Coordinates of C-alpha atoms and ligand atoms in Angstrom, one line a residue:
Chain A
M1 CA -69.0 -249.0 -140.3
S2 CA -69.3 -250.8 -136.8
V3 CA -67.6 -252.8 -134.8
V4 CA -69.3 -256.0 -133.3
I5 CA -69.3 -257.6 -130.2
C6 CA -71.0 -260.9 -129.8
L7 CA -72.3 -261.9 -126.1
F8 CA -73.9 -265.0 -125.1
A9 CA -77.1 -265.0 -122.8
K10 CA -76.5 -267.6 -120.8
N11 CA -72.9 -265.7 -119.6
G12 CA -74.7 -263.0 -118.4
F13 CA -72.6 -259.5 -118.7
D14 CA -69.8 -260.8 -116.6
R15 CA -66.4 -259.6 -116.5
A16 CA -65.6 -261.4 -119.6
G17 CA -68.2 -259.7 -121.4
Q18 CA -67.5 -256.8 -119.8
G19 CA -63.7 -256.5 -121.2
V20 CA -65.0 -257.4 -124.6
A21 CA -67.2 -254.2 -124.7
G22 CA -64.4 -252.3 -123.5
A23 CA -61.8 -253.3 -126.2
G24 CA -65.0 -253.1 -128.8
R25 CA -65.7 -249.6 -127.2
R26 CA -62.1 -248.1 -127.6
L27 CA -61.5 -249.9 -131.0
A28 CA -64.8 -248.4 -132.8
D29 CA -63.7 -244.5 -131.1
E30 CA -60.2 -245.2 -132.7
L31 CA -62.6 -246.4 -135.9
G32 CA -64.8 -243.5 -135.9
A33 CA -67.4 -246.3 -135.9
K34 CA -70.3 -247.4 -134.1
L35 CA -70.5 -250.3 -131.2
Q36 CA -72.8 -252.8 -131.8
A37 CA -73.6 -255.5 -129.8
I38 CA -75.2 -258.9 -130.4
I39 CA -76.8 -261.1 -127.8
I40 CA -77.2 -264.7 -128.9
G41 CA -80.3 -266.5 -126.5
A42 CA -82.6 -265.1 -124.0
A43 CA -81.0 -262.4 -122.4
D44 CA -82.8 -261.3 -119.2
A45 CA -83.6 -257.7 -117.9
A46 CA -80.5 -257.3 -116.4
M47 CA -78.3 -258.1 -118.9
I48 CA -79.8 -255.7 -121.6
D49 CA -80.0 -253.2 -119.6
A50 CA -76.2 -253.3 -118.9
V51 CA -75.4 -253.4 -122.7
K52 CA -77.4 -250.9 -123.6
T53 CA -75.6 -248.2 -121.7
V54 CA -72.3 -249.7 -123.3
A55 CA -73.1 -250.1 -126.9
D56 CA -74.6 -247.7 -129.4
G57 CA -77.0 -251.1 -130.7
V58 CA -78.5 -254.1 -129.5
T59 CA -79.2 -256.7 -131.4
I60 CA -80.9 -260.1 -129.9
A61 CA -81.6 -263.4 -131.5
A62 CA -83.6 -264.7 -128.8
Q63 CA -85.8 -267.5 -130.4
S64 CA -86.1 -270.6 -128.8
E65 CA -83.5 -272.9 -131.0
L66 CA -80.8 -270.3 -129.5
S67 CA -81.9 -271.1 -125.8
D68 CA -78.8 -273.1 -125.6
Y69 CA -75.6 -272.5 -127.0
Q70 CA -76.1 -275.2 -130.3
S71 CA -72.6 -274.5 -132.5
E72 CA -73.9 -274.6 -136.0
L73 CA -77.0 -272.5 -135.0
Y74 CA -75.3 -269.9 -133.1
L75 CA -72.6 -269.3 -135.8
S76 CA -75.6 -268.6 -138.2
A77 CA -77.1 -266.3 -136.4
A78 CA -74.2 -264.5 -136.1
A79 CA -72.9 -264.5 -139.3
Q80 CA -76.5 -263.4 -140.2
I81 CA -76.4 -260.5 -137.9
C82 CA -73.2 -259.2 -138.8
Q83 CA -74.1 -259.3 -142.2
S84 CA -76.6 -256.8 -141.5
L85 CA -74.5 -254.5 -139.5
A86 CA -71.3 -254.1 -142.1
P87 CA -68.5 -254.8 -138.9
K88 CA -64.8 -253.9 -139.6
A89 CA -64.3 -256.0 -136.6
V90 CA -66.2 -258.8 -134.8
L91 CA -64.8 -259.2 -131.1
L92 CA -66.0 -262.3 -128.9
S93 CA -64.3 -263.8 -125.7
N94 CA -61.9 -266.8 -125.5
D95 CA -64.6 -269.2 -124.1
T96 CA -64.5 -272.5 -125.8
Y97 CA -67.8 -271.4 -127.9
S98 CA -66.4 -268.6 -128.9
Q99 CA -63.3 -269.9 -129.9
E100 CA -65.1 -272.8 -131.8
I101 CA -67.4 -270.7 -133.8
A102 CA -64.7 -267.6 -134.7
A103 CA -62.7 -269.2 -137.4
R104 CA -66.0 -270.1 -139.3
L105 CA -67.8 -266.8 -139.0
A106 CA -64.3 -264.7 -140.3
H107 CA -64.7 -267.6 -143.4
R108 CA -68.4 -266.9 -143.6
L109 CA -67.9 -263.1 -143.4
G110 CA -65.0 -263.0 -145.8
G111 CA -62.8 -262.0 -143.2
S112 CA -59.7 -263.3 -141.3
A113 CA -59.5 -264.2 -137.6
A114 CA -57.3 -264.0 -134.8
G115 CA -57.1 -265.5 -131.4
D116 CA -56.0 -265.0 -127.9
V117 CA -55.6 -262.1 -128.5
T118 CA -54.1 -259.7 -125.7
S119 CA -54.3 -256.3 -127.5
I120 CA -55.6 -254.6 -130.1
A121 CA -54.3 -251.7 -132.6
L122 CA -55.0 -250.4 -135.7
H123 CA -52.3 -249.6 -138.8
D124 CA -53.0 -247.5 -142.0
G125 CA -56.5 -248.8 -141.7
N126 CA -55.7 -252.6 -140.9
V127 CA -56.8 -254.3 -137.5
R128 CA -53.6 -255.4 -135.5
A129 CA -54.1 -258.2 -132.6
R130 CA -51.1 -259.1 -130.5
R131 CA -51.2 -262.6 -129.3
S132 CA -48.3 -265.0 -127.5
V133 CA -47.2 -267.6 -129.9
Y134 CA -44.4 -270.5 -130.0
G135 CA -45.9 -271.8 -126.4
G136 CA -45.6 -268.3 -124.3
K137 CA -41.7 -268.1 -125.6
A138 CA -42.6 -265.3 -128.3
E139 CA -45.0 -262.6 -128.8
A140 CA -46.3 -261.7 -132.5
V141 CA -48.2 -258.8 -133.7
I142 CA -50.5 -260.0 -136.6
E143 CA -52.2 -257.9 -139.2
L144 CA -55.2 -258.9 -140.3
K145 CA -55.9 -258.6 -144.4
R146 CA -59.6 -259.1 -145.2
S147 CA -62.4 -257.3 -143.2
P148 CA -63.9 -258.3 -141.0
A149 CA -61.3 -259.2 -138.1
V150 CA -62.8 -261.5 -136.1
L151 CA -61.4 -261.6 -133.1
W152 CA -61.2 -263.8 -129.9
I153 CA -59.6 -262.2 -126.9
R154 CA -58.4 -262.9 -123.6
A155 CA -61.5 -260.7 -122.6
R156 CA -61.0 -260.5 -118.5
A157 CA -57.6 -258.5 -119.2
F158 CA -59.2 -255.7 -121.2
D159 CA -60.6 -253.1 -119.1
P160 CA -64.6 -252.5 -119.3
A161 CA -66.5 -250.1 -121.4
P162 CA -67.1 -246.9 -119.3
A163 CA -71.2 -246.3 -119.5
R164 CA -72.8 -243.7 -121.7
E165 CA -75.5 -241.1 -120.8
S166 CA -77.3 -242.2 -124.0
V167 CA -79.5 -245.9 -124.2
A168 CA -79.2 -247.6 -127.2
D169 CA -81.8 -249.3 -128.8
V170 CA -82.4 -253.1 -128.9
N171 CA -83.6 -255.0 -132.1
Q172 CA -85.3 -258.3 -131.6
A173 CA -83.6 -260.1 -134.8
A174 CA -86.2 -262.4 -136.4
L175 CA -83.5 -265.4 -138.3
T176 CA -83.9 -268.3 -140.6
L177 CA -81.2 -270.7 -139.0
G178 CA -81.8 -274.2 -141.0
D179 CA -80.8 -277.1 -140.0
A180 CA -78.0 -277.9 -136.7
R181 CA -76.3 -280.8 -138.3
T182 CA -75.0 -281.4 -134.7
R183 CA -76.6 -281.7 -131.4
I184 CA -75.4 -281.5 -128.2
V185 CA -77.8 -284.2 -126.2
E186 CA -75.8 -283.8 -122.6
R187 CA -74.1 -281.0 -120.9
K188 CA -71.9 -281.8 -117.7
S189 CA -70.2 -279.4 -115.5
E190 CA -67.5 -280.6 -112.5
A191 CA -69.2 -278.8 -110.0
I192 CA -65.6 -279.2 -107.5
T193 CA -64.9 -275.7 -107.6
E194 CA -67.6 -273.0 -106.7
A195 CA -66.2 -270.1 -108.6
R196 CA -64.6 -269.8 -111.9
L197 CA -60.8 -270.3 -111.8
E198 CA -60.8 -267.1 -114.3
D199 CA -62.1 -264.9 -111.4
A200 CA -60.2 -266.6 -108.5
Q201 CA -58.0 -264.3 -106.5
I202 CA -55.9 -267.0 -104.8
I203 CA -54.7 -270.2 -106.8
I204 CA -52.9 -273.4 -105.6
S205 CA -51.6 -275.5 -108.7
G206 CA -50.1 -278.4 -108.8
G207 CA -48.0 -280.5 -111.3
R208 CA -46.8 -284.0 -112.1
G209 CA -43.9 -283.6 -109.6
L210 CA -47.2 -284.6 -107.2
G211 CA -46.8 -287.9 -108.3
G212 CA -50.5 -289.0 -107.9
P213 CA -53.9 -287.6 -107.2
E214 CA -53.9 -288.3 -103.2
P215 CA -51.6 -285.1 -102.8
F216 CA -54.1 -282.7 -104.6
E217 CA -56.2 -283.8 -101.5
D218 CA -53.6 -281.8 -99.4
L219 CA -53.5 -279.2 -102.0
K220 CA -57.7 -279.0 -101.5
A221 CA -57.3 -278.8 -97.4
L222 CA -54.6 -275.8 -97.8
A223 CA -56.7 -274.0 -100.5
A224 CA -59.4 -274.1 -98.2
L225 CA -57.9 -272.8 -95.7
V226 CA -57.1 -269.8 -97.7
G227 CA -60.1 -269.4 -99.8
A228 CA -58.3 -270.4 -102.8
Q229 CA -59.3 -272.7 -105.8
V230 CA -56.8 -275.7 -106.9
A231 CA -55.7 -275.9 -110.5
A232 CA -52.8 -278.0 -112.4
S233 CA -50.7 -278.5 -115.0
R234 CA -51.2 -280.2 -118.3
A235 CA -48.7 -283.1 -117.1
A236 CA -51.1 -283.8 -113.9
C237 CA -54.6 -283.4 -115.6
D238 CA -52.8 -286.0 -119.1
S239 CA -52.1 -288.1 -115.6
G240 CA -55.9 -288.5 -114.7
W241 CA -55.2 -286.8 -111.2
C242 CA -57.3 -283.9 -111.8
P243 CA -60.4 -282.9 -114.6
P244 CA -59.4 -281.2 -117.8
T245 CA -61.3 -278.3 -116.4
W246 CA -58.0 -277.4 -113.9
Q247 CA -55.3 -277.2 -116.4
V248 CA -53.9 -273.6 -116.8
G249 CA -51.8 -272.5 -119.6
Q250 CA -51.4 -272.2 -123.3
T251 CA -54.3 -274.5 -123.6
G252 CA -55.9 -274.5 -120.4
K253 CA -57.3 -271.5 -118.4
K254 CA -56.4 -268.3 -118.3
V255 CA -55.8 -266.8 -115.2
A256 CA -54.5 -263.7 -113.0
P257 CA -55.3 -264.1 -109.5
Q258 CA -53.4 -261.8 -106.8
L259 CA -51.1 -264.9 -105.8
Y260 CA -50.4 -268.3 -107.9
L261 CA -48.7 -271.0 -105.9
A262 CA -47.1 -273.5 -107.8
I263 CA -46.5 -276.9 -106.2
A264 CA -44.2 -279.3 -108.1
I265 CA -44.5 -277.4 -111.6
H266 CA -41.5 -276.8 -113.8
G267 CA -42.7 -273.9 -115.1
A268 CA -42.6 -274.9 -119.3
S269 CA -43.5 -271.6 -121.1
Q270 CA -46.7 -273.3 -122.1
H271 CA -47.9 -273.3 -118.5
L272 CA -46.5 -269.8 -117.7
A273 CA -48.8 -269.1 -120.9
G274 CA -51.9 -269.3 -118.9
M275 CA -50.8 -267.8 -115.4
S276 CA -47.7 -264.9 -115.9
D277 CA -50.5 -262.5 -115.7
S278 CA -50.6 -263.3 -111.7
K279 CA -49.7 -260.2 -109.3
I280 CA -47.7 -262.6 -107.4
V281 CA -46.5 -265.6 -108.2
A282 CA -44.8 -268.3 -105.7
A283 CA -43.5 -271.5 -106.0
I284 CA -42.8 -274.8 -103.9
N285 CA -40.1 -276.9 -105.9
I286 CA -37.4 -279.3 -105.0
D287 CA -35.2 -278.2 -108.3
K288 CA -33.5 -274.8 -107.6
D289 CA -33.2 -274.4 -111.2
A290 CA -36.7 -275.0 -112.5
P291 CA -37.8 -272.2 -114.4
I292 CA -41.1 -271.4 -112.4
F293 CA -38.2 -269.9 -110.0
K294 CA -37.6 -267.0 -112.7
H295 CA -41.2 -266.1 -112.6
C296 CA -41.9 -265.9 -108.7
K297 CA -41.5 -263.2 -106.3
F298 CA -41.2 -265.8 -103.4
G299 CA -40.5 -269.9 -103.0
I300 CA -38.7 -272.4 -101.5
V301 CA -36.6 -275.0 -102.5
E302 CA -37.3 -278.2 -100.8
D303 CA -39.9 -281.4 -101.6
Y304 CA -43.1 -280.2 -101.2
R305 CA -43.9 -283.5 -98.8
K306 CA -41.9 -281.6 -96.3
V307 CA -43.5 -278.5 -96.7
V308 CA -47.6 -278.9 -97.5
P309 CA -48.0 -280.6 -94.3
L310 CA -46.7 -277.5 -92.3
L311 CA -47.8 -275.5 -94.1
K312 CA -51.4 -276.7 -93.5
E313 CA -50.6 -276.2 -89.9
K314 CA -49.1 -272.4 -90.2
L315 CA -52.4 -271.4 -92.1
A316 CA -54.6 -273.1 -90.1
A317 CA -53.0 -272.0 -86.9
A318 CA -53.4 -268.5 -88.4
Q319 CA -57.0 -269.3 -89.0
A320 CA -57.6 -270.1 -85.7
Chain B
M1 CA -65.6 -295.4 -141.2
N2 CA -62.6 -293.3 -143.1
L3 CA -61.3 -291.3 -141.0
I4 CA -58.7 -288.5 -142.0
V5 CA -56.4 -287.4 -139.5
C6 CA -54.5 -284.1 -140.0
L7 CA -50.7 -283.9 -138.6
K8 CA -48.7 -281.0 -138.3
Q9 CA -44.8 -280.8 -138.3
I10 CA -43.6 -278.4 -136.0
L11 CA -40.6 -277.1 -134.3
D12 CA -39.8 -279.2 -131.0
P13 CA -41.9 -276.8 -128.4
D14 CA -40.3 -278.5 -125.5
I15 CA -37.1 -276.8 -126.4
P16 CA -35.8 -274.8 -123.1
G17 CA -36.4 -270.8 -123.3
R18 CA -32.4 -269.9 -122.9
D19 CA -32.3 -271.3 -126.8
F20 CA -35.1 -270.2 -128.3
K21 CA -34.5 -267.2 -131.1
V22 CA -36.3 -265.5 -133.3
D23 CA -35.2 -263.8 -136.9
P24 CA -36.9 -260.5 -136.9
I25 CA -36.5 -260.7 -140.7
S26 CA -38.3 -264.2 -141.4
K27 CA -40.6 -263.5 -138.7
E28 CA -40.1 -267.2 -137.2
A29 CA -38.3 -269.1 -134.7
V30 CA -34.9 -270.1 -135.6
R31 CA -34.4 -273.6 -135.9
G32 CA -31.2 -274.2 -134.8
A33 CA -30.3 -277.5 -133.3
A34 CA -34.0 -278.6 -132.4
N35 CA -36.2 -281.6 -134.3
L36 CA -38.9 -281.1 -135.7
V37 CA -41.7 -283.1 -134.4
T38 CA -45.2 -283.7 -134.8
N39 CA -47.7 -281.3 -133.0
I40 CA -48.9 -283.1 -129.9
F41 CA -52.6 -282.2 -130.0
C42 CA -52.6 -284.0 -133.7
E43 CA -50.8 -287.2 -132.0
N44 CA -54.0 -287.1 -129.7
A45 CA -55.9 -287.1 -132.7
L46 CA -54.2 -289.7 -134.1
E47 CA -54.6 -291.8 -130.6
T48 CA -58.0 -291.1 -131.1
A49 CA -58.5 -292.2 -134.4
L50 CA -56.7 -295.2 -133.2
Q51 CA -58.8 -296.7 -130.5
F52 CA -61.9 -295.9 -132.0
K53 CA -60.6 -298.3 -134.8
E54 CA -59.4 -300.6 -132.7
K55 CA -62.7 -300.7 -130.9
N56 CA -65.3 -300.9 -134.1
G57 CA -62.8 -303.7 -135.6
T58 CA -63.3 -301.8 -138.6
G59 CA -62.3 -298.4 -140.5
K60 CA -59.8 -296.8 -142.2
I61 CA -57.7 -293.9 -141.3
T62 CA -55.7 -291.8 -143.7
A63 CA -52.8 -289.5 -142.2
I64 CA -52.1 -286.4 -144.3
C65 CA -49.0 -283.8 -143.5
Y66 CA -49.2 -280.8 -145.1
A67 CA -45.1 -279.7 -144.9
P68 CA -41.8 -279.6 -146.5
E69 CA -40.2 -283.1 -147.5
S70 CA -39.1 -283.4 -143.9
G71 CA -43.0 -283.7 -143.1
E72 CA -42.1 -287.3 -144.5
D73 CA -40.8 -288.3 -140.8
T74 CA -44.4 -287.2 -139.2
L75 CA -46.3 -289.6 -141.9
R76 CA -43.4 -292.6 -141.1
K77 CA -44.2 -291.8 -137.3
A78 CA -47.8 -292.3 -137.9
L79 CA -47.9 -295.6 -140.2
A80 CA -45.7 -296.8 -137.2
M81 CA -48.4 -296.0 -134.6
R82 CA -50.6 -297.9 -137.1
A83 CA -52.1 -295.4 -139.6
D84 CA -53.2 -297.1 -142.6
E85 CA -52.2 -294.4 -145.2
G86 CA -49.9 -291.3 -145.4
V87 CA -50.7 -288.7 -148.0
Q88 CA -48.0 -285.9 -148.1
V89 CA -49.0 -282.9 -149.3
L90 CA -45.5 -280.6 -150.2
N91 CA -45.7 -277.0 -149.4
D92 CA -43.4 -275.8 -152.0
G93 CA -41.2 -274.2 -148.8
L94 CA -43.2 -271.5 -148.0
A95 CA -42.5 -270.4 -145.0
H96 CA -45.5 -269.1 -143.5
P97 CA -48.1 -271.1 -144.3
D98 CA -51.4 -268.9 -144.4
P99 CA -54.3 -270.8 -142.4
L100 CA -56.8 -270.3 -144.9
M101 CA -53.9 -271.3 -147.6
V102 CA -53.6 -274.6 -145.2
A103 CA -57.2 -275.5 -144.7
R104 CA -58.0 -274.9 -148.7
T105 CA -54.8 -277.2 -149.3
L106 CA -56.3 -280.1 -146.8
A107 CA -59.5 -279.4 -148.1
A108 CA -58.4 -280.2 -151.7
A109 CA -56.4 -283.1 -150.6
I110 CA -59.8 -284.4 -148.5
R111 CA -61.6 -284.1 -152.0
K112 CA -59.3 -286.0 -153.9
I113 CA -58.6 -288.7 -151.4
G114 CA -62.2 -289.3 -152.0
T115 CA -65.2 -290.1 -149.5
F116 CA -64.4 -289.6 -145.8
D117 CA -66.6 -289.7 -142.5
V118 CA -64.7 -287.8 -140.0
V119 CA -62.2 -285.4 -140.1
M120 CA -60.0 -285.0 -137.3
V121 CA -57.1 -281.9 -136.5
G122 CA -55.7 -281.0 -133.1
R123 CA -57.3 -278.1 -131.4
E124 CA -54.2 -276.1 -132.5
S125 CA -50.2 -276.1 -132.8
G126 CA -47.2 -275.8 -130.5
D127 CA -45.9 -273.4 -132.8
W128 CA -48.3 -270.3 -133.7
G129 CA -51.0 -271.9 -131.9
V130 CA -53.8 -270.5 -134.3
G131 CA -56.2 -273.2 -133.7
Q132 CA -58.3 -272.2 -136.6
T133 CA -57.8 -275.0 -139.1
G134 CA -60.6 -277.3 -138.0
G135 CA -63.3 -274.9 -138.4
L136 CA -61.5 -272.8 -141.7
L137 CA -61.7 -276.7 -143.0
A138 CA -65.2 -277.4 -142.0
E139 CA -66.4 -274.4 -143.7
E140 CA -64.0 -275.2 -146.9
L141 CA -65.9 -279.0 -147.1
G142 CA -69.0 -277.2 -146.4
V143 CA -69.7 -279.7 -143.6
P144 CA -70.5 -279.2 -139.3
Y145 CA -68.1 -278.6 -137.0
V146 CA -67.2 -279.5 -132.8
G147 CA -64.1 -278.3 -131.6
F148 CA -62.0 -279.9 -128.4
V149 CA -63.4 -283.0 -128.9
D150 CA -61.4 -285.8 -126.5
H151 CA -63.8 -289.3 -127.4
I152 CA -65.6 -290.4 -130.4
E153 CA -68.0 -293.1 -130.6
T154 CA -70.6 -294.4 -133.3
S155 CA -74.1 -293.9 -132.6
G156 CA -76.9 -294.5 -135.1
S157 CA -75.2 -293.4 -138.9
G158 CA -73.5 -290.7 -136.8
V159 CA -71.1 -290.2 -134.3
K160 CA -71.2 -289.4 -130.8
L161 CA -68.3 -287.2 -128.8
K162 CA -67.0 -286.4 -125.8
R163 CA -66.3 -282.8 -126.3
Q164 CA -64.7 -280.4 -123.0
T165 CA -65.5 -277.5 -121.7
D166 CA -65.2 -274.3 -119.6
A167 CA -67.2 -276.0 -116.7
G168 CA -67.0 -279.5 -117.7
F169 CA -68.1 -281.6 -120.5
E170 CA -70.5 -282.1 -123.3
I171 CA -72.0 -284.9 -125.6
V172 CA -72.7 -284.4 -129.1
E173 CA -74.9 -286.3 -131.8
A174 CA -73.6 -285.3 -134.9
S175 CA -74.0 -286.8 -138.7
T176 CA -71.0 -287.2 -140.7
P177 CA -69.1 -286.4 -142.6
L178 CA -67.8 -283.6 -140.2
V179 CA -64.6 -281.6 -139.4
I180 CA -63.5 -282.3 -135.4
S181 CA -60.4 -280.8 -133.2
I182 CA -59.0 -282.5 -130.3
T183 CA -57.6 -282.1 -127.2
N184 CA -56.2 -284.1 -125.0
D185 CA -57.3 -286.1 -122.2
E186 CA -56.0 -288.8 -119.7
H187 CA -57.3 -291.4 -122.5
N188 CA -55.5 -290.1 -125.6
V189 CA -52.1 -289.5 -124.9
P190 CA -50.3 -291.0 -127.8
R191 CA -48.9 -294.6 -128.1
V192 CA -45.0 -295.3 -128.6
P193 CA -44.9 -297.1 -131.6
K194 CA -43.2 -300.7 -131.5
T195 CA -40.3 -301.6 -133.1
R196 CA -41.7 -303.7 -135.3
D197 CA -43.9 -301.3 -136.8
V198 CA -41.6 -298.3 -137.2
M199 CA -39.2 -300.6 -139.3
M200 CA -42.1 -301.9 -141.4
S201 CA -43.7 -298.3 -141.8
F202 CA -40.2 -297.2 -143.7
R203 CA -41.2 -300.0 -146.2
Q204 CA -44.6 -298.6 -146.8
S205 CA -45.2 -296.0 -149.6
L206 CA -46.3 -292.8 -149.2
T207 CA -48.7 -290.5 -151.7
K208 CA -47.1 -287.4 -152.4
W209 CA -48.5 -284.6 -154.2
T210 CA -48.2 -280.9 -154.6
L211 CA -50.0 -278.4 -154.5
S212 CA -50.4 -277.9 -158.4
D213 CA -51.5 -281.7 -158.5
L214 CA -54.4 -280.4 -156.2
G215 CA -54.9 -277.3 -157.9
V216 CA -54.2 -274.8 -155.1
S217 CA -52.9 -271.8 -155.9
A218 CA -51.4 -268.8 -153.3
S219 CA -54.6 -266.7 -153.0
E220 CA -55.2 -263.4 -150.7
S221 CA -53.5 -263.3 -147.9
Y222 CA -55.6 -264.2 -144.5
Y223 CA -53.2 -262.1 -142.1
E224 CA -49.3 -261.6 -142.2
V225 CA -46.9 -261.5 -139.1
A226 CA -45.7 -258.1 -138.7
E227 CA -43.8 -258.3 -135.4
L228 CA -42.3 -261.3 -133.7
G229 CA -40.6 -260.4 -130.6
I230 CA -39.4 -262.5 -127.7
P231 CA -40.8 -260.5 -124.4
V232 CA -38.7 -260.4 -121.3
K233 CA -40.7 -261.3 -118.1
E234 CA -38.3 -262.5 -115.5
S235 CA -38.3 -261.5 -112.1
S236 CA -36.0 -262.0 -109.0
C237 CA -37.3 -265.0 -106.7
E238 CA -37.0 -264.3 -103.0
L239 CA -36.1 -267.9 -101.4
V240 CA -37.4 -268.0 -98.0
T241 CA -34.7 -268.1 -95.8
G242 CA -34.3 -269.6 -92.1
E243 CA -31.8 -272.2 -90.1
T244 CA -34.6 -275.2 -90.0
L245 CA -37.1 -276.1 -92.3
E246 CA -40.0 -275.2 -89.8
E247 CA -38.9 -271.4 -89.7
R248 CA -38.9 -271.6 -93.8
V249 CA -42.2 -272.5 -93.8
S250 CA -43.6 -270.0 -91.5
Q251 CA -42.0 -267.2 -93.4
L252 CA -43.8 -269.2 -96.2
A253 CA -46.9 -269.0 -93.9
E254 CA -46.6 -265.4 -93.6
K255 CA -46.4 -264.1 -97.2
I256 CA -49.4 -266.3 -98.5
L257 CA -51.5 -264.8 -95.9
A258 CA -50.2 -261.6 -96.2
V259 CA -51.6 -261.6 -100.0
K260 CA -55.0 -263.0 -98.1
R261 CA -55.2 -260.0 -95.9
A262 CA -54.5 -257.6 -98.5
L263 CA -57.6 -259.1 -101.0
Ligands
FAD401 C1 -48.9 -277.9 -127.5 C2 -48.9 -277.7 -126.3 C3 -49.5 -276.7 -125.2 C4 -49.5 -277.1 -124.3 N1 -50.2 -276.3 -123.1 C5 -50.2 -276.4 -121.6 C6 -50.7 -275.7 -120.8 O1 -52.0 -275.0 -121.6 N2 -50.8 -276.4 -119.5 C7 -49.7 -276.7 -118.8 O2 -49.3 -276.8 -117.7 N3 -48.9 -277.2 -120.1 C8 -49.5 -277.5 -121.5 N4 -48.0 -278.0 -122.4 C9 -46.9 -278.7 -121.5 C10 -45.8 -278.4 -120.7 O3 -44.8 -278.4 -122.1 C11 -45.5 -279.0 -119.9 O4 -44.8 -280.7 -120.5 C12 -46.0 -279.1 -118.6 O5 -46.4 -278.0 -117.8 C13 -45.6 -279.7 -117.6 O6 -45.9 -280.5 -116.7 P1 -45.1 -280.6 -114.8 O7 -44.6 -278.8 -114.6 O8 -46.3 -280.2 -113.9 O9 -44.4 -281.5 -114.7 P2 -42.8 -281.5 -114.9 O10 -42.3 -280.9 -116.1 O11 -42.6 -283.3 -115.0 O12 -42.2 -280.7 -113.7 C14 -42.5 -281.5 -112.1 C15 -41.7 -281.0 -111.5 O13 -42.0 -280.7 -110.3 C16 -40.6 -280.9 -109.5 N5 -40.7 -281.7 -108.1 C17 -40.6 -283.1 -108.8 N6 -40.7 -283.6 -107.2 C18 -41.0 -282.5 -106.2 C19 -41.1 -282.4 -105.0 N7 -41.2 -284.1 -104.2 N8 -41.6 -281.7 -104.2 C20 -41.2 -280.9 -105.3 N9 -41.2 -280.2 -106.7 C21 -41.0 -281.7 -106.9 C22 -39.8 -281.0 -110.2 O14 -38.6 -280.3 -110.0 C23 -40.2 -280.5 -111.6 O15 -40.0 -279.1 -111.8 C24 -48.1 -277.9 -123.5 C25 -47.5 -278.3 -124.2 C26 -47.8 -278.2 -126.0 C27 -46.3 -278.5 -126.3

C-alpha cells in the first residue's frame, strides 16, 4: 500500500509541493504505508534531491512530451504510474493544472476525488477530507468510498514533511502516452505582480465599491509603500477593472498573508473563503454593517476616497 | 456546431450568513425562504455558448438540467436567454446527487440527445462546490476535457479556447467532441433575458426524461457526506478612534506599519 503525491517539475519543490508532501507523509504514517512521489516533467537536481529526502520512493516521468503541462498527457502519465503503485490515496496541490486532472485521475483509477481539502483523516480505514462548502458558509467532512482517494488540497496550509535520514531511490518511468487531443499553443502570464499572491505577506485588496479601474492605481501605490501585493474581489474582476488572476475567494486564489486589507469589499462568504486564513484582516468600508468587519482585527468606517490619499501620505512619511 | 450546456439549480448562494442553516441529519442546507437559482458558473457557460453562436451565425444550444421538478425554472430561464432547446432529467428526489452519478446521468442524456461538439459545464457550483462534473463527464463520454475556459471560438475543424491559469491564461487548441468547464470573466457576465423572450420561453416545450428513460440506476457511492456544520469564525473588530479623520487614518497607518515591522 502507498500514498502517492503528484508533483509537477515546473513548480520545483515549492511551498505547495512541500505541503502536499507533508500531508502525504502524515497520512502514509497513519496507514503504515510508503510515501511515493511522482514528478511529471524534467525536474532539476535540486528538486529531485529535496523530494528524495522526504519520500520513500520517487518516480520521474521526464520524456520530452511532458516538458510542459498538457492535460491529456499529464493525466495519462499520472494514471499509469499510479496503477503500478497501488495507492490508497493520491494527493495533489490546488493549482489549476492539478484541479483539471484530479477528478479524471480518480475516474481512471476507479477511485473518488474531493477538492480544496483543508484536513485529512482516517475513519474505519476510509479517507475523510474536510472542505468548505456552500460558498464558505458551511464545512463538510467527505468520506471517500472508493479507493484511491484522490485529493487536491490547500497545499500551503499543510506543514511540510520532515526530512529523513535515508534517501529514496529514483526511478525513471518510460510511458506510452498516446494522442494529446488538446494542445496548449500559447501561455501568457500576467507579469503584474512579481511574487505569487499565495505567498504574499501583505495584501491590499479592492472591491466593487472602488467604482472603477482607476482607484486600483492608488491601491498599487499604497502596496508599493509597504511591500504588499494587490488583489481583488470577484465583482471587481468581473467588471474588468483588474485581471482574473487577482481574484481572491472560493473560486480565486486562497491567500493567507500576515495582513489582508480589504478596501470597499463587502465580505461575502465566497470572498472570505479565500482569505479567512489571513493572520490579520483589516477593512476600509463606508458601511459599518458590512460583514467584512465581523472578520476584522481593525478597520475604519469611512469613504475610501477620503482614507486612501491620507493613508498614502502617512505611509510615505513613515518610509522616509 | 452542437453545443450542450449543463445547468445546475442550487439554493441561492447570496443568502446572508445569518439566515443560513444546515440540517445535521440530512446533512444539507435548510432551504427556508431562499430561492432556487441557476448556478452562476453554469449561466456564465450559457452566456459563453450564446456569444459563440451569435458570432458564428449558426449552431444549436441545448440546455440540460438534472434536478427535481423545480429544474424547469432553470430551463425556462435558459430558453429566455435564447438557448434553443431544454432537456430536463428528473432526479427522482435523490437528496445528495453523487458526483459520479451526476456525470453518468448527464452522459446518458447527452448520448440520447445524439451528436454533440462541445459540452459546457460550470467550473463548480455555488452550493457544494465539488468542481468535478466536467472531468468526470469527459471520462464517461471518453472525450478530452479543458477546465477554466472563458472564451471559445472555432479553429479549423476544432475549437480554440482561452482558459485561465494561476499565472495568467493559455490558448488551447482542441479537436471536438470535448467537454469544457467555464469560469467567470468580464465578457461572460450572463445577460438579462428580454421580457418578450421570457414570455416566449413559456410556450416552448421541454423534453423530460426520467432516470429509467436513460437506463441509469443508482450505483455504488462515490463519496458520502459524513458531517456538515457551520464554523464560527468571527472576531471583534476594533474600529480606529479619533476626533478627526486625520487622527483615525494615522492610527490605521500605525497598525499597518506595526505588521510590516514584525515581518
Ligand atoms: C459560486 C460563487 C463563487 C464566488 N466566488 C467568489 C470569489 O472567489 N471571490 C469573490 O470575491 N467573490 C466570489 N463570489 C461573489 C461574492 O458572492 C460577492 O458577490 C462578491 O465578493 C462581492 O464583491 P464586492 O464585495 O467587491 O462587491 P459588493 O458586494 O458590491 O460590495 C462593495 C462594498 O464596497 C463598499 N463601498 C461602496 N462604496 C464605498 C466607498 N466609497 N468607500 C468604502 N466602501 C465602499 C460597500 O459598503 C460594500 O460593502 C462568488 C459567488 C458565487 C455565487
